Coordinates of C-alpha atoms in Angstrom, one line a residue:
M98 CA -0.1 0.0 0.0
G99 CA 2.9 2.4 0.8
V100 CA 4.4 1.9 -2.6
C101 CA 1.1 2.6 -4.4
H102 CA 0.5 5.6 -2.5
S103 CA 4.1 6.8 -3.2
L104 CA 3.7 6.1 -6.9
R105 CA 0.4 7.9 -7.1
S106 CA 1.9 11.0 -5.2
R107 CA 4.8 11.1 -7.6
V108 CA 2.6 11.1 -10.7
I109 CA -0.1 13.4 -9.4
G110 CA 1.7 15.3 -6.9
P111 CA 0.5 16.3 -3.3
Q112 CA -0.8 19.8 -4.3
S113 CA -2.8 18.8 -7.5
S114 CA -6.3 19.7 -7.8
I115 CA -7.4 16.9 -10.1
A116 CA -11.0 15.5 -10.7
Y117 CA -11.5 11.8 -10.9
T118 CA -13.9 10.0 -13.1
G119 CA -17.1 9.6 -11.1
R120 CA -19.3 6.5 -10.7
G121 CA -21.6 7.6 -13.6
G122 CA -18.6 7.6 -15.9
G123 CA -18.5 11.6 -16.2
T124 CA -15.0 12.9 -16.2
G125 CA -14.0 15.7 -14.0
G126 CA -10.6 16.3 -15.6
T127 CA -8.0 14.7 -18.0
E128 CA -4.7 15.3 -16.5
G129 CA -5.1 12.6 -13.7
D130 CA -6.7 10.1 -16.2
Q131 CA -3.9 10.7 -18.7
G132 CA -1.4 10.0 -15.9
H133 CA -3.0 6.6 -15.1
A134 CA -3.2 5.9 -18.8
D135 CA 0.6 6.6 -19.2
L136 CA 1.3 4.2 -16.5
A137 CA -0.9 1.5 -17.9
S138 CA 0.5 2.0 -21.4
D139 CA 4.1 2.4 -20.6
P140 CA 5.6 -0.6 -18.6
Q141 CA 9.0 1.2 -18.9
L142 CA 7.9 4.2 -17.0
R143 CA 6.0 2.1 -14.4
D144 CA 9.2 -0.1 -13.8
R145 CA 11.6 3.0 -13.6
L146 CA 9.1 4.6 -11.0
R147 CA 9.1 1.4 -8.9
A148 CA 12.9 1.1 -9.0
E149 CA 13.3 4.8 -7.9
E150 CA 10.8 4.0 -5.0
K151 CA 12.8 0.8 -4.1
A152 CA 16.0 2.9 -4.0
R153 CA 14.7 5.6 -1.9
M154 CA 13.3 3.0 0.6
K155 CA 16.7 1.3 0.6
A156 CA 18.5 4.6 1.2
E157 CA 16.0 5.5 4.0
N158 CA 16.4 2.1 5.6
K159 CA 20.4 2.5 5.4
R160 CA 20.1 5.9 6.9
S161 CA 17.8 4.7 9.6
R162 CA 20.3 1.7 10.5
S163 CA 23.1 4.3 10.6
I164 CA 21.2 6.4 13.0
D165 CA 20.4 3.5 15.2
K166 CA 24.1 2.4 15.2
T167 CA 25.1 6.0 16.3
L168 CA 22.6 6.2 19.0
K169 CA 23.6 2.8 20.4
A170 CA 27.3 3.8 20.2
E171 CA 26.6 7.0 21.9
K172 CA 24.5 5.2 24.6
R173 CA 27.3 2.6 25.2
E174 CA 30.0 5.5 25.3
Y175 CA 27.5 7.4 27.8
K176 CA 27.3 4.3 30.0
Q177 CA 31.2 3.7 30.0
T178 CA 31.8 7.4 31.0
H179 CA 32.5 8.4 34.6
R180 CA 30.7 11.6 35.2
L181 CA 32.3 13.7 38.3
L182 CA 30.7 16.8 39.7
L183 CA 33.0 19.2 41.5
L184 CA 31.2 21.0 44.3
G185 CA 32.3 23.1 47.2
A186 CA 32.1 26.7 48.5
G187 CA 33.9 29.6 46.7
E188 CA 37.8 29.7 46.5
S189 CA 38.1 26.0 47.7
G190 CA 40.4 25.1 44.8
K191 CA 37.9 23.2 42.5
S192 CA 39.2 25.0 39.3
T193 CA 42.7 24.1 40.4
I194 CA 41.8 20.5 40.3
V195 CA 40.4 20.8 37.0
K196 CA 43.6 22.3 35.7
Q197 CA 45.6 19.5 37.2
M198 CA 43.5 17.0 35.3
R199 CA 44.4 18.9 31.9
I200 CA 48.1 18.9 32.9
L201 CA 48.0 15.2 33.9
H202 CA 45.6 13.8 31.3
V203 CA 44.9 16.3 28.4
N204 CA 48.5 17.3 27.4
G205 CA 48.3 20.5 29.6
F206 CA 48.0 24.0 28.1
N207 CA 49.2 25.1 24.6
A208 CA 51.3 28.3 24.0
E209 CA 48.1 30.2 23.0
E210 CA 46.4 29.3 26.3
K211 CA 49.4 30.3 28.3
K212 CA 49.5 33.6 26.4
Q213 CA 46.0 34.3 27.4
K214 CA 46.6 33.5 31.0
I215 CA 49.3 36.1 31.3
Q216 CA 46.6 38.9 31.6
D217 CA 44.8 37.0 34.3
I218 CA 48.1 36.7 36.2
K219 CA 48.9 40.4 35.9
N220 CA 45.4 41.0 37.1
N221 CA 46.1 38.8 40.1
I222 CA 49.1 41.1 41.0
K223 CA 47.1 44.2 40.6
E224 CA 44.1 43.0 42.7
A225 CA 46.6 41.6 45.4
I226 CA 48.5 44.9 46.0
E227 CA 45.2 47.1 45.7
T228 CA 43.4 44.8 48.3
I229 CA 46.6 44.8 50.7
V230 CA 47.1 48.6 50.8
A231 CA 43.4 49.4 50.9
A232 CA 43.0 47.2 53.9
M233 CA 45.9 49.0 55.7
S234 CA 43.5 51.9 56.7
T235 CA 40.5 49.9 57.4
L236 CA 41.6 47.2 59.7
A237 CA 41.3 47.7 63.4
P238 CA 43.8 48.8 64.5
P239 CA 45.0 50.0 61.3
V240 CA 48.5 49.4 59.8
Q241 CA 51.2 52.0 59.1
L242 CA 53.7 52.0 56.3
A243 CA 57.3 51.2 57.7
S244 CA 58.5 53.8 55.3
P245 CA 56.1 56.8 55.2
E246 CA 57.6 58.1 52.1
N247 CA 56.0 55.3 50.1
Q248 CA 52.4 57.0 50.8
F249 CA 52.4 58.5 47.3
R250 CA 52.8 54.9 46.0
I251 CA 49.6 53.8 47.8
E252 CA 47.8 56.8 46.4
Y253 CA 49.0 55.6 42.9
I254 CA 47.8 52.1 43.4
L255 CA 44.4 53.1 45.0
N256 CA 43.9 55.4 42.1
L257 CA 44.0 52.3 39.7
V258 CA 41.1 50.6 41.4
N259 CA 38.2 51.3 39.1
Q260 CA 40.4 51.8 36.0
K261 CA 39.3 49.3 33.1
D262 CA 41.7 48.4 30.4
F263 CA 44.7 49.1 32.5
E264 CA 48.2 49.0 30.9
F265 CA 50.7 47.3 33.1
T266 CA 53.5 50.0 32.9
A267 CA 57.0 49.9 34.4
E268 CA 55.7 52.6 36.7
F269 CA 53.1 50.1 38.2
Y270 CA 55.6 47.3 38.7
E271 CA 58.0 49.7 40.4
H272 CA 55.5 51.0 42.8
T273 CA 54.1 47.6 43.5
K274 CA 57.5 45.9 44.1
I275 CA 58.6 48.7 46.5
L276 CA 55.4 48.6 48.4
W277 CA 55.6 44.8 48.7
Q278 CA 59.0 45.1 50.3
D279 CA 57.6 47.6 52.9
E280 CA 57.3 45.9 56.3
G281 CA 54.1 47.7 56.9
V282 CA 52.5 46.1 53.9
K283 CA 53.8 42.9 54.8
A284 CA 52.3 43.2 58.3
C285 CA 49.0 43.9 56.6
Y286 CA 49.3 40.9 54.5
E287 CA 49.9 38.8 57.6
R288 CA 46.4 39.9 58.8
S289 CA 44.7 38.8 55.5
N290 CA 42.3 36.6 57.3
E291 CA 40.6 40.0 58.4
Y292 CA 39.7 40.7 54.8
Q293 CA 39.2 39.1 51.4
L294 CA 42.6 38.5 49.7
I295 CA 43.2 36.0 46.8
D296 CA 45.4 32.9 48.0
C297 CA 48.0 33.5 45.2
A298 CA 48.8 37.0 46.4
Q299 CA 52.1 36.4 47.9
Y300 CA 53.1 33.9 45.3
F301 CA 52.7 36.4 42.3
L302 CA 53.9 39.5 44.3
D303 CA 57.1 37.6 44.8
K304 CA 57.4 37.0 41.0
I305 CA 57.0 40.7 39.9
D306 CA 60.4 40.7 38.3
I307 CA 59.6 37.6 36.2
V308 CA 55.9 38.4 35.3
K309 CA 56.7 41.8 34.0
Q310 CA 59.2 40.6 31.4
S311 CA 58.0 40.8 27.7
D312 CA 58.9 37.2 27.0
Y313 CA 57.3 35.9 30.1
S314 CA 55.6 32.4 29.5
P315 CA 53.9 31.1 32.5
P316 CA 54.9 27.6 33.7
D317 CA 52.3 25.1 34.9
Q318 CA 52.6 26.2 38.6
D319 CA 51.9 29.8 37.5
L320 CA 48.8 28.7 35.7
L321 CA 47.7 26.6 38.7
R322 CA 48.1 29.4 41.2
C323 CA 46.3 31.9 38.9
R324 CA 42.8 32.8 40.4
V325 CA 39.8 33.5 38.0
L326 CA 36.4 33.5 39.4
T327 CA 34.4 30.6 38.1
S328 CA 30.8 31.6 36.9
G329 CA 28.6 29.0 35.2
I330 CA 29.4 25.3 34.5
F331 CA 32.7 24.1 32.8
E332 CA 33.1 20.6 31.4
T333 CA 36.5 18.9 31.0
R334 CA 36.9 15.6 29.3
F335 CA 39.7 13.4 29.8
Q336 CA 40.8 9.7 29.5
V337 CA 42.8 7.5 31.8
D338 CA 43.8 4.1 30.8
K339 CA 41.1 4.0 28.2
V340 CA 38.4 5.1 30.6
N341 CA 36.6 8.3 29.8
F342 CA 35.9 11.0 32.5
H343 CA 33.8 13.9 32.4
M344 CA 34.4 16.4 35.2
F345 CA 32.0 19.3 35.8
D346 CA 33.3 22.5 37.6
V347 CA 30.6 24.5 39.0
G348 CA 31.0 28.2 40.5
G349 CA 30.8 27.8 44.5
Q350 CA 29.6 31.3 45.4
R351 CA 26.2 31.3 46.8
D352 CA 24.5 33.1 43.7
E353 CA 26.1 30.2 41.5
R354 CA 24.7 27.4 43.5
R355 CA 21.3 27.4 41.9
K356 CA 22.9 26.2 38.7
W357 CA 24.1 22.8 40.5
I358 CA 20.9 21.0 39.9
Q359 CA 21.5 21.0 36.3
C360 CA 24.4 18.8 36.8
F361 CA 22.8 16.2 39.3
N362 CA 21.5 13.9 36.5
D363 CA 23.4 10.6 36.0
V364 CA 26.5 11.7 38.1
T365 CA 28.8 8.8 38.9
A366 CA 30.5 10.6 41.9
I367 CA 30.7 14.1 43.8
I368 CA 34.1 15.6 44.6
F369 CA 33.4 17.9 47.4
V370 CA 36.5 20.3 47.8
V371 CA 37.1 22.1 51.0
A372 CA 39.7 25.0 51.7
S373 CA 40.8 23.4 55.0
S374 CA 43.0 26.5 55.6
S375 CA 40.0 28.7 55.8
Y376 CA 39.0 28.0 59.5
N377 CA 40.0 31.8 60.3
M378 CA 38.3 33.4 57.3
V379 CA 34.9 34.8 56.3
I380 CA 33.0 34.3 52.9
R381 CA 33.1 37.1 50.5
E382 CA 29.4 37.0 50.1
D383 CA 28.7 38.5 53.6
N384 CA 32.0 39.3 55.1
Q385 CA 30.6 37.5 58.2
T386 CA 30.2 33.7 57.8
N387 CA 33.0 31.7 58.7
R388 CA 34.4 29.9 55.5
L389 CA 34.9 26.5 57.1
Q390 CA 31.6 26.5 58.7
E391 CA 29.9 27.5 55.3
A392 CA 31.7 24.5 53.7
L393 CA 30.3 22.2 56.6
N394 CA 26.8 23.5 56.0
L395 CA 27.0 23.1 52.4
F396 CA 28.4 19.5 52.6
K397 CA 25.4 18.7 55.1
N398 CA 22.9 20.1 52.7
I399 CA 24.4 18.0 49.7
W400 CA 24.7 14.7 51.9
N401 CA 21.0 15.1 52.9
N402 CA 19.7 16.1 49.4
R403 CA 17.0 13.7 48.6
W404 CA 18.2 13.6 44.9
L405 CA 21.8 12.7 45.9
R406 CA 21.0 9.9 48.6
T407 CA 22.7 7.4 46.2
I408 CA 25.6 9.3 45.1
S409 CA 28.9 8.8 47.1
V410 CA 31.0 11.8 47.9
I411 CA 34.8 11.9 47.6
L412 CA 36.0 14.6 50.1
F413 CA 39.1 16.7 49.2
L414 CA 40.4 18.4 52.2
N415 CA 42.3 20.7 50.1
K416 CA 44.9 23.5 50.8
Q417 CA 46.9 21.3 53.3
D418 CA 50.1 23.4 52.6
L419 CA 48.3 26.7 53.7
L420 CA 46.8 24.8 56.7
A421 CA 50.2 23.7 57.9
E422 CA 51.5 27.2 57.6
K423 CA 48.9 28.7 59.5
V424 CA 49.2 26.0 62.3
L425 CA 52.8 26.3 62.7
A426 CA 52.8 30.2 62.7
G427 CA 50.5 29.9 65.7
K428 CA 48.8 33.3 65.1
S429 CA 45.4 31.9 64.4
K430 CA 44.4 29.1 66.6
I431 CA 41.5 26.8 65.6
E432 CA 39.9 26.7 68.9
E433 CA 39.3 30.6 68.6
Y434 CA 36.9 29.6 65.8
F435 CA 36.0 26.1 66.6
P436 CA 36.1 25.6 70.5
E437 CA 35.5 21.9 70.2
F438 CA 39.1 21.6 68.8
A439 CA 40.5 22.3 72.4
R440 CA 39.0 18.9 73.5
Y441 CA 40.0 17.1 70.3
T442 CA 42.8 14.4 70.3
T443 CA 44.6 12.8 67.1
P444 CA 42.6 9.6 66.2
D445 CA 44.3 6.3 66.3
D446 CA 43.7 5.8 62.5
A447 CA 45.8 9.0 61.7
T448 CA 48.7 8.4 59.3
P449 CA 50.7 11.6 59.3
E450 CA 53.0 12.5 56.2
P451 CA 56.6 11.9 56.8
G452 CA 58.1 14.5 59.1
E453 CA 54.8 16.1 59.5
D454 CA 54.4 18.2 62.8
P455 CA 52.0 16.5 65.2
R456 CA 50.2 20.0 65.5
V457 CA 49.4 19.7 61.9
T458 CA 48.3 16.2 62.0
R459 CA 45.9 17.0 64.8
A460 CA 44.5 20.1 62.9
K461 CA 43.8 18.2 59.7
Y462 CA 42.1 15.2 61.2
F463 CA 40.0 17.6 63.4
I464 CA 38.8 19.2 60.1
R465 CA 38.2 15.7 58.5
D466 CA 36.3 14.5 61.5
E467 CA 33.8 17.4 61.3
F468 CA 32.8 16.2 57.8
L469 CA 32.7 12.6 58.9
R470 CA 30.3 13.4 61.6
I471 CA 27.9 14.8 59.2
S472 CA 28.1 11.8 56.8
T473 CA 27.9 9.3 59.6
A474 CA 25.1 10.8 61.5
S475 CA 22.7 10.8 58.6
G476 CA 24.1 7.9 56.5
D477 CA 21.8 5.3 55.4
G478 CA 24.1 2.9 53.7
R479 CA 23.2 4.0 50.3
H480 CA 26.1 6.4 49.7
Y481 CA 29.5 6.9 51.5
C482 CA 32.2 9.6 52.2
Y483 CA 35.9 9.0 51.3
P484 CA 38.2 11.6 52.6
H485 CA 41.6 12.6 51.1
F486 CA 44.0 15.2 52.2
T487 CA 45.0 17.4 49.0
C488 CA 47.2 20.3 48.0
A489 CA 45.6 21.3 44.4
V490 CA 48.8 23.1 43.3
D491 CA 50.9 20.0 43.9
T492 CA 50.7 17.9 40.7
E493 CA 52.3 14.9 42.3
N494 CA 49.9 15.0 45.3
I495 CA 46.9 15.3 42.8
R496 CA 48.1 12.5 40.6
R497 CA 48.6 10.1 43.7
V498 CA 45.0 11.1 45.1
F499 CA 43.3 10.8 41.9
N500 CA 44.8 7.2 41.2
D501 CA 43.7 6.2 44.7
C502 CA 40.1 7.4 43.8
R503 CA 39.7 5.6 40.6
D504 CA 38.8 2.3 42.1
I505 CA 36.4 4.0 44.3
I506 CA 34.9 5.7 41.1
Q507 CA 34.9 2.6 39.2
R508 CA 32.9 0.7 42.0
M509 CA 30.4 3.6 42.0
H510 CA 30.1 3.5 38.3
L511 CA 29.3 -0.2 38.2
R512 CA 26.8 0.2 41.2
Q513 CA 25.1 3.1 39.1
Y514 CA 24.4 0.8 36.2
E515 CA 23.6 -2.2 38.4
L516 CA 26.4 -4.1 37.4
L517 CA 27.8 -4.7 40.9

């Protein structure tokens, strides 16, 4: 029936207004009758049309099989792909983890990408010195310059705050370098937990003479340290031992979290990243809430989310290098922000790094156990928390930690598709 209909459509055409012979034998037109007559009287025409129709049907069937094959292959690839969702509060180090995956598994960054990052690195230097010198007069008590004759340099820097399309001149680098060497500016930097300062401030301010060179090309460590606010959702694809991974990095600031729900579908595992060193800092959003407490609250919300009750969480207790610096400096004690730390003793399962100070071991395990208290208090056996101590700017550390996590992720993936 399909063939006859198609033949008729080809001869007559779907838009034709042709009258047919009525039952009484009257004719309502001659064009359609002539077409039928042509088919009846010309077997070659009839055979040619049938051959064309057969070829068309064959082509359509071939195209349909090709589409089915492609869909099946895509479905197979989708099922074989491990989808990892990076979550955590702002400035916890999520984007740095993604950069490490690129360095370790996607041939790093090419020359053009490095060139584009130079501007971001210079902007980090500008933001760092602006933030520090602006804070000197707003802290309580305020901080004075060690060399008052440098005051005009501060005024120069503060005049740049709202300038767009700023040119990084030799004058800017000179003022910034001299200010950074001032002991008063250094003293203000030491109180950076009292205001909002990017983590990479000291790193890049120490490298001014290198960054300002016209032939400067940032090495991997500079790319890892560079801070750019993440807004939106970024996907990075990479392969490890023929296993496909898709890693989704989502902005961690409060106004970005509404976008997280878009990524929850069919996730293999959540990697929750915590800035362990943030115990004495407040979030940018309100300059009031403790950053580590914000991370704990966020972790609790994710852990108890009814849509995520079957998705396990790999916990990256990040910025261990900065945590160790703060603990050993002894200026900001954890118990001043988390009183329960005063009663905390290092657990028996603690495995310190070689040469690690016991004070650092106690601090990092306290933070770990604060998160594990949440996961064990409301766990129902359907998802688990796997903690790891990380330093996102240390490539070897991330290589080792991610290798340790791969077996966990593989088990989660098999369980996801009911293969385990």
